[in-house]
Tab-separated table of C-alpha atoms in Angstrom:
chain	number	residue	atom	x	y	z
A	1	MET	CA	-67.287	1.257	-42.601
A	2	GLY	CA	-65.082	-2.329	-40.966
A	3	CYS	CA	-62.050	-2.029	-40.378
A	4	ASP	CA	-59.391	-3.648	-42.795
A	5	HIS	CA	-57.667	-6.964	-40.933
A	6	SER	CA	-55.347	-7.844	-43.530
A	7	VAL	CA	-51.939	-8.178	-42.069
A	8	ILE	CA	-48.501	-6.396	-42.293
A	9	LYS	CA	-45.339	-8.115	-42.630
A	10	PRO	CA	-42.946	-7.301	-40.930
A	11	SER	CA	-39.875	-5.675	-43.136
A	12	LYS	CA	-36.263	-7.547	-42.685
A	13	GLU	CA	-35.613	-4.222	-41.496
A	14	SER	CA	-37.957	-4.461	-38.902
A	15	LYS	CA	-37.243	-8.497	-38.511
A	16	ALA	CA	-33.055	-7.586	-37.498
A	17	ILE	CA	-33.827	-3.925	-34.871
A	18	ASP	CA	-36.012	-7.395	-33.118
A	19	ASN	CA	-33.600	-10.144	-32.801
A	20	ASP	CA	-30.622	-6.821	-32.344
A	21	LEU	CA	-33.401	-5.436	-29.169
A	22	LYS	CA	-33.413	-9.784	-28.653
A	23	ASN	CA	-29.966	-10.318	-28.307
A	24	GLU	CA	-29.041	-7.614	-26.019
A	25	LYS	CA	-31.870	-8.561	-24.016
A	26	LYS	CA	-29.202	-11.976	-23.627
A	27	ASN	CA	-26.581	-9.835	-24.040
A	28	PRO	CA	-26.566	-7.533	-22.009
A	29	GLU	CA	-23.807	-4.788	-22.196
A	30	ILE	CA	-22.047	-3.947	-18.578
A	31	LYS	CA	-21.037	-1.128	-17.613
A	32	LEU	CA	-18.012	-0.382	-15.571
A	33	LEU	CA	-16.978	3.008	-13.569
A	34	LEU	CA	-13.635	3.999	-13.017
A	35	LEU	CA	-13.118	6.404	-10.110
A	36	GLY	CA	-10.536	7.669	-7.773
A	37	THR	CA	-8.551	10.135	-6.872
A	38	GLY	CA	-5.479	11.396	-9.702
A	39	ASP	CA	-2.262	9.166	-10.109
A	40	SER	CA	-4.979	5.988	-8.831
A	41	GLY	CA	-4.388	4.450	-12.264
A	42	LYS	CA	-8.046	4.070	-13.575
A	43	SER	CA	-6.364	4.853	-17.570
A	44	THR	CA	-3.691	2.934	-17.037
A	45	PHE	CA	-6.587	0.551	-15.954
A	46	THR	CA	-7.933	1.198	-19.311
A	47	LYS	CA	-4.985	0.913	-21.465
A	48	GLN	CA	-4.756	-2.289	-19.884
A	49	MET	CA	-8.308	-3.626	-20.681
A	50	LYS	CA	-7.165	-2.128	-24.613
A	51	ILE	CA	-4.443	-4.370	-24.974
A	52	LEU	CA	-6.206	-7.546	-22.895
A	53	HIS	CA	-9.378	-7.235	-24.740
A	54	LYS	CA	-9.031	-4.536	-28.293
A	55	HIS	CA	-5.689	-5.748	-30.095
A	56	GLY	CA	-2.931	-2.713	-28.561
A	57	PHE	CA	-2.665	-0.062	-29.867
A	58	THR	CA	-2.534	1.113	-33.380
A	59	LYS	CA	0.241	2.538	-35.096
A	60	THR	CA	-1.024	6.298	-35.369
A	61	GLU	CA	-2.051	6.072	-31.074
A	62	GLN	CA	2.017	5.118	-30.474
A	63	LYS	CA	2.992	7.994	-32.693
A	64	GLN	CA	0.933	9.413	-30.441
A	65	TYR	CA	2.534	7.779	-27.477
A	66	SER	CA	6.144	8.686	-28.215
A	67	ASP	CA	5.438	12.269	-28.560
A	68	VAL	CA	3.612	11.275	-24.936
A	69	LEU	CA	6.824	9.200	-23.543
A	70	LYS	CA	9.823	11.839	-24.517
A	71	GLU	CA	7.541	14.737	-22.927
A	72	ASN	CA	7.515	13.146	-19.428
A	73	THR	CA	10.962	11.906	-19.744
A	74	LEU	CA	12.164	15.865	-20.143
A	75	SER	CA	9.895	17.006	-18.326
A	76	SER	CA	10.848	15.162	-15.353
A	77	VAL	CA	13.939	15.642	-15.452
A	78	GLN	CA	13.779	19.566	-15.900
A	79	SER	CA	11.149	19.314	-11.764
A	80	LEU	CA	14.278	17.576	-10.933
A	81	ILE	CA	16.622	20.674	-11.327
A	82	ARG	CA	14.186	22.288	-10.646
A	83	GLU	CA	14.017	21.146	-7.347
A	84	ALA	CA	17.473	21.111	-6.696
A	85	ASP	CA	17.582	24.449	-7.562
A	86	GLN	CA	14.706	25.523	-4.757
A	87	ARG	CA	16.655	23.998	-2.389
A	88	ALA	CA	20.298	25.246	-3.293
A	89	MET	CA	21.963	22.491	-4.290
A	90	PRO	CA	24.948	23.073	-5.852
A	91	LEU	CA	24.088	20.845	-9.093
A	92	LYS	CA	26.603	23.472	-11.435
A	93	LYS	CA	29.580	21.784	-9.188
A	94	GLN	CA	29.014	18.054	-10.654
A	95	VAL	CA	27.244	18.669	-13.676
A	96	ASP	CA	28.252	21.692	-17.028
A	97	GLU	CA	25.767	24.437	-16.816
A	98	ALA	CA	25.876	24.455	-20.548
A	99	ASN	CA	24.194	20.776	-19.968
A	100	ILE	CA	22.239	22.086	-17.372
A	101	ARG	CA	21.145	24.675	-19.385
A	102	LEU	CA	20.367	22.951	-22.478
A	103	VAL	CA	18.337	20.569	-20.556
A	104	THR	CA	16.480	22.672	-19.052
A	105	GLU	CA	15.451	24.879	-22.252
A	106	ALA	CA	14.913	22.175	-24.111
A	107	MET	CA	11.184	21.570	-26.111
A	108	ALA	CA	11.581	18.647	-27.412
A	109	LEU	CA	14.251	15.682	-26.225
A	110	THR	CA	16.113	14.207	-29.133
A	111	THR	CA	19.392	12.040	-29.047
A	112	GLU	CA	20.926	14.884	-29.334
A	113	LEU	CA	20.236	15.776	-26.202
A	114	ALA	CA	20.448	13.059	-24.658
A	115	GLU	CA	23.696	12.995	-22.912
A	116	ALA	CA	22.881	15.916	-21.986
A	117	VAL	CA	19.965	14.678	-19.602
A	118	LYS	CA	21.557	11.224	-18.963
A	119	LEU	CA	25.050	13.268	-17.170
A	120	VAL	CA	22.320	15.249	-15.325
A	121	TRP	CA	20.223	12.061	-13.935
A	122	ASN	CA	23.592	10.098	-13.329
A	123	SER	CA	24.508	13.208	-10.666
A	124	LYS	CA	24.897	12.237	-6.637
A	125	ILE	CA	22.464	15.627	-6.630
A	126	ILE	CA	19.391	14.132	-8.489
A	127	GLN	CA	19.604	10.797	-7.245
A	128	LYS	CA	19.760	11.268	-3.659
A	129	LEU	CA	16.817	14.100	-5.400
A	130	TRP	CA	15.038	10.489	-6.859
A	131	LYS	CA	15.843	9.249	-3.480
A	132	ASP	CA	12.858	12.109	-1.448
A	133	ARG	CA	10.483	12.046	-3.835
A	134	SER	CA	7.760	11.578	-1.972
A	135	SER	CA	8.569	15.155	-1.123
A	136	PHE	CA	7.685	16.679	-4.384
A	137	GLN	CA	6.026	16.204	-7.765
A	138	VAL	CA	7.464	13.976	-10.013
A	139	PRO	CA	6.873	11.703	-12.071
A	140	GLN	CA	6.488	7.091	-10.063
A	141	ALA	CA	8.033	5.814	-13.778
A	142	THR	CA	11.175	9.121	-13.985
A	143	GLU	CA	13.474	5.956	-13.647
A	144	TYR	CA	11.521	3.722	-15.915
A	145	TYR	CA	11.880	6.809	-18.756
A	146	LEU	CA	15.294	7.966	-17.980
A	147	GLN	CA	16.526	3.894	-17.977
A	148	ASN	CA	15.479	4.153	-21.215
A	149	LEU	CA	16.475	7.755	-22.234
A	150	GLU	CA	18.098	6.350	-25.074
A	151	ARG	CA	15.507	4.245	-26.972
A	152	ILE	CA	12.674	6.266	-26.446
A	153	ALA	CA	14.969	9.803	-27.706
A	154	LYS	CA	15.134	7.831	-31.208
A	155	ASP	CA	13.538	9.684	-33.755
A	156	ASP	CA	11.959	7.051	-35.470
A	157	PHE	CA	10.965	5.529	-31.456
A	158	VAL	CA	8.031	3.103	-31.212
A	159	PRO	CA	7.149	2.471	-27.518
A	160	THR	CA	6.422	-1.126	-25.991
A	161	ASP	CA	3.323	-1.728	-24.069
A	162	GLU	CA	5.278	-1.447	-21.165
A	163	ASP	CA	6.136	2.102	-22.288
A	164	ILE	CA	2.499	3.315	-23.229
A	165	LEU	CA	1.084	0.979	-19.201
A	166	ARG	CA	4.237	4.535	-17.720
A	167	ALA	CA	2.740	7.113	-19.929
A	168	LYS	CA	2.037	9.896	-18.610
A	169	LEU	CA	-1.720	11.635	-20.272
A	170	LYS	CA	-3.908	14.322	-17.890
A	171	THR	CA	-7.593	12.876	-18.151
A	172	THR	CA	-9.787	15.372	-18.785
A	173	GLY	CA	-13.405	14.580	-19.474
A	174	VAL	CA	-15.286	11.271	-19.666
A	175	TRP	CA	-13.621	8.573	-22.081
A	176	GLU	CA	-14.926	5.634	-22.463
A	177	MET	CA	-14.195	2.323	-24.309
A	178	LYS	CA	-16.068	-0.596	-26.045
A	179	PHE	CA	-14.654	-4.196	-25.283
A	180	ASP	CA	-15.846	-7.550	-25.314
A	181	ALA	CA	-14.018	-9.855	-22.510
A	182	PHE	CA	-15.816	-13.826	-21.212
A	183	GLY	CA	-19.060	-13.880	-24.205
A	184	LYS	CA	-19.937	-10.291	-23.137
A	185	HIS	CA	-20.436	-6.559	-23.598
A	186	PHE	CA	-18.340	-4.131	-21.964
A	187	LEU	CA	-18.307	-0.803	-21.656
A	188	LEU	CA	-15.128	0.395	-19.393
A	189	VAL	CA	-15.858	4.554	-18.053
A	190	ASP	CA	-13.108	6.431	-17.546
A	191	VAL	CA	-12.844	10.145	-15.972
A	192	GLY	CA	-10.006	12.756	-14.277
A	193	GLY	CA	-9.428	12.056	-11.485
A	194	GLN	CA	-7.804	15.726	-10.408
A	195	ARG	CA	-11.186	18.121	-8.368
A	196	SER	CA	-11.353	20.342	-10.930
A	197	GLU	CA	-13.173	16.930	-13.147
A	198	ARG	CA	-15.090	15.473	-10.445
A	199	ARG	CA	-18.286	17.779	-11.076
A	200	LYS	CA	-18.571	16.194	-14.005
A	201	TRP	CA	-18.767	12.671	-12.932
A	202	VAL	CA	-21.701	12.876	-12.262
A	203	HIS	CA	-23.511	13.027	-15.631
A	204	CYS	CA	-21.568	8.948	-16.083
A	205	PHE	CA	-24.155	7.168	-13.161
A	206	ASP	CA	-26.938	6.404	-14.954
A	207	ASN	CA	-27.489	2.799	-15.789
A	208	ILE	CA	-23.429	2.041	-14.351
A	209	ASP	CA	-23.774	-2.184	-13.536
A	210	ALA	CA	-20.528	-1.117	-11.016
A	211	ILE	CA	-18.412	1.309	-9.200
A	212	ILE	CA	-14.255	0.520	-9.529
A	213	TYR	CA	-12.092	2.360	-6.479
A	214	LEU	CA	-8.199	2.569	-7.251
A	215	ALA	CA	-6.851	3.685	-4.375
A	216	ALA	CA	-2.807	4.242	-4.496
A	217	ILE	CA	-2.088	2.411	-1.865
A	218	ASP	CA	1.928	3.921	-2.452
A	219	GLU	CA	0.608	7.473	-1.913
A	220	PHE	CA	1.240	7.463	2.368
A	221	ASP	CA	3.842	9.168	2.400
A	222	MET	CA	2.678	11.984	-0.862
A	223	ARG	CA	0.529	15.121	-1.445
A	224	LEU	CA	-2.225	16.066	-3.919
A	225	GLN	CA	-0.538	17.286	-7.051
A	226	GLU	CA	-2.561	19.698	-6.702
A	227	ASN	CA	-2.410	21.897	-3.472
A	228	ASN	CA	0.947	20.236	-2.241
A	229	LEU	CA	-0.989	20.213	0.666
A	230	THR	CA	-3.407	17.710	1.540
A	231	HIS	CA	-2.303	13.395	1.100
A	232	ARG	CA	-2.741	12.044	-1.878
A	233	MET	CA	-4.775	9.303	1.014
A	234	ASP	CA	-6.465	11.662	2.611
A	235	GLU	CA	-8.118	12.641	-0.064
A	236	SER	CA	-8.375	9.016	-1.595
A	237	PHE	CA	-10.087	7.974	1.570
A	238	GLU	CA	-12.807	11.374	1.514
A	239	LEU	CA	-13.167	10.939	-1.711
A	240	PHE	CA	-13.931	7.463	-1.511
A	241	THR	CA	-16.634	8.546	1.313
A	242	GLU	CA	-18.048	10.690	-0.340
A	243	LEU	CA	-19.434	8.761	-2.891
A	244	VAL	CA	-20.582	5.478	-1.575
A	245	SER	CA	-22.334	7.677	0.066
A	246	SER	CA	-24.093	9.457	-2.516
A	247	ASN	CA	-27.564	8.886	-3.622
A	248	PHE	CA	-27.001	9.170	-7.164
A	249	LEU	CA	-24.498	5.543	-6.802
A	250	SER	CA	-27.053	3.670	-4.595
A	251	ASN	CA	-27.723	0.156	-5.486
A	252	ARG	CA	-24.056	-0.243	-6.533
A	253	ARG	CA	-21.536	-2.616	-6.774
A	254	TRP	CA	-18.308	-1.579	-5.447
A	255	ILE	CA	-14.985	-3.262	-6.853
A	256	LEU	CA	-12.468	-1.276	-4.754
A	257	PHE	CA	-8.879	-2.246	-5.955
A	258	LEU	CA	-5.916	-1.331	-3.739
A	259	ASN	CA	-3.542	-0.186	-6.831
A	260	LYS	CA	0.176	0.076	-7.365
A	261	VAL	CA	0.884	-2.520	-4.911
A	262	ASP	CA	4.729	-3.302	-6.251
A	263	LEU	CA	5.337	0.484	-5.450
A	264	PHE	CA	3.899	-0.203	-1.776
A	265	LYS	CA	6.195	-2.708	-1.148
A	266	GLU	CA	9.154	-1.283	-2.054
A	267	LYS	CA	8.335	2.093	-0.437
A	268	PHE	CA	6.955	0.337	2.589
A	269	GLU	CA	10.324	-2.310	3.053
A	270	ASN	CA	12.665	0.621	2.771
A	271	ASP	CA	10.555	3.470	5.185
A	272	PHE	CA	8.328	1.325	7.450
A	273	ARG	CA	8.405	4.803	9.700
A	274	ALA	CA	6.889	6.442	6.558
A	275	PHE	CA	4.174	4.266	6.885
A	276	LYS	CA	3.803	4.056	10.345
A	277	LYS	CA	3.686	8.163	11.004
A	278	TYR	CA	0.949	8.318	8.744
A	279	TYR	CA	-1.095	5.307	9.303
A	280	SER	CA	-0.593	6.247	13.641
A	281	GLU	CA	-2.771	4.110	14.929
A	282	TYR	CA	-1.149	0.953	12.963
A	283	THR	CA	-0.433	-1.628	15.399
A	284	GLY	CA	0.556	-4.848	12.677
A	285	GLU	CA	3.726	-6.476	12.538
A	286	LYS	CA	6.707	-5.045	9.706
A	287	ASP	CA	5.020	-7.635	7.381
A	288	TRP	CA	3.677	-5.729	3.843
A	289	LYS	CA	1.349	-7.747	3.038
A	290	VAL	CA	-0.329	-7.269	6.711
A	291	ALA	CA	-0.587	-3.754	6.419
A	292	ILE	CA	-2.337	-4.108	3.153
A	293	LYS	CA	-4.531	-5.517	5.349
A	294	TYR	CA	-4.578	-3.062	7.459
A	295	ILE	CA	-5.428	-0.535	4.201
A	296	GLU	CA	-7.976	-2.890	3.109
A	297	SER	CA	-10.327	-2.323	6.870
A	298	GLU	CA	-10.184	0.761	6.684
A	299	PHE	CA	-11.421	1.563	4.172
A	300	LYS	CA	-14.006	-0.898	4.824
A	301	LYS	CA	-14.688	0.787	7.281
A	302	ARG	CA	-15.810	3.655	5.669
A	303	PHE	CA	-17.738	1.228	3.344
A	304	ALA	CA	-20.021	-0.419	6.327
A	305	GLN	CA	-20.619	2.550	8.121
A	306	ALA	CA	-22.000	4.457	4.798
A	307	ARG	CA	-23.943	1.149	2.569
A	308	GLY	CA	-24.603	-1.225	5.996
A	309	ASP	CA	-23.503	-4.281	6.965
A	310	ASP	CA	-25.459	-6.110	4.300
A	311	GLN	CA	-23.462	-4.495	1.465
A	312	ILE	CA	-20.674	-6.287	0.389
A	313	LEU	CA	-17.311	-4.150	-1.493
A	314	TYR	CA	-14.945	-6.534	-3.312
A	315	VAL	CA	-11.274	-5.711	-2.328
A	316	TYR	CA	-8.245	-6.833	-4.599
A	317	VAL	CA	-4.894	-6.263	-4.885
A	318	THR	CA	-3.603	-4.997	-8.353
A	319	CYS	CA	-0.775	-3.448	-10.264
A	320	ALA	CA	-1.731	-2.484	-12.885
A	321	ILE	CA	1.154	-1.357	-15.197
A	322	ASP	CA	1.459	-5.135	-14.874
A	323	THR	CA	-0.909	-7.005	-17.761
A	324	THR	CA	-1.144	-10.344	-16.409
A	325	ASN	CA	-2.086	-9.430	-13.023
A	326	VAL	CA	-5.129	-7.122	-14.611
A	327	GLU	CA	-6.225	-10.090	-16.904
A	328	LYS	CA	-5.986	-12.736	-13.345
A	329	VAL	CA	-7.926	-10.161	-11.336
A	330	PHE	CA	-10.637	-9.219	-14.407
A	331	ALA	CA	-10.821	-12.854	-14.774
A	332	THR	CA	-10.981	-12.991	-11.222
A	333	LEU	CA	-13.431	-10.290	-11.022
A	334	LYS	CA	-15.740	-11.729	-13.577
A	335	HIS	CA	-16.705	-15.198	-11.674
A	336	SER	CA	-16.336	-13.917	-7.934
A	337	VAL	CA	-17.471	-10.419	-8.330
A	338	MET	CA	-20.078	-10.600	-10.895
A	339	MET	CA	-21.746	-13.478	-11.732
A	340	GLN	CA	-22.595	-13.655	-8.085
A	341	SER	CA	-24.176	-10.251	-7.914
A	342	LEU	CA	-24.367	-7.708	-11.446
A	343	GLU	CA	-28.384	-7.875	-11.181
A	344	LYS	CA	-29.468	-6.198	-13.305
A	345	SER	CA	-26.096	-7.955	-15.965
A	346	PHE	CA	-26.877	-12.056	-14.596
A	347	ILE	CA	-23.779	-13.028	-16.349
A	348	VAL	CA	-23.543	-16.677	-16.030
């Protein structure tokens, strides 16, 4: 018997799948992986992409962040009280012991508690401690929380985008977010930056188009939360060197965000000696822009040693809590980096 040469017509479903595949080839998903140490700003950048390209936060998410911000505010003040106690600073001479106890033992921030929190925060001892905040572990956004204390403490508090960008919630595991920008599909992958989370990173390395490494450049006088011994910038430099040297991440495009420029500028201008103490080889002038160029050169030196002079490290100075800055950086990144360099995606 001969073969049946009749033609089987493709079904509507089959045609739809074929069209999807064609569209996917024309407009492939661009996968960006965010890496960096804890508190470098990865999650803040992810939030910005949600604000800019996914219509912001839902009411459910706002409620979740409301609870987070209340906890952030209370725990920040409790951390300051503990530090004052460890340093044997006489806080009780400035704030009534009953109010200190109220704040210390509180489980949640309420409007009733807010007055006691304010009294503690405004005391001279706590304000003196806050100026020395780089020497111990306390959220950098503490001052923002306390400036907005009465609003945050309200039962019906609905956080703004600006509030949510400062909400501190430790990232664990792997978080993915898809969004469209510039007519392209993006997949942004965010991972926890703490040492205990990094063993999970290797599972995210497949099919990555570009790595965005965030370094919090204001951390030159701060130590790791994990052990309170290692300098945070030492950790950032070492992690960056390890990653760019990895065979798992060969043939990838590398983007470096020198993040938290706002905090860096303030700290650099207020305490240039602290900067010089960490960057002892820095011979430049007392100019924060020159200092950032020096930090950039230190990262580029490590990149060149690991990847060779023929590969490019694209560097951007960022402030992840500034939506306008992030929007401009991401647009520039797309045009000046991806359009020319993401070979798998061919963004044009």
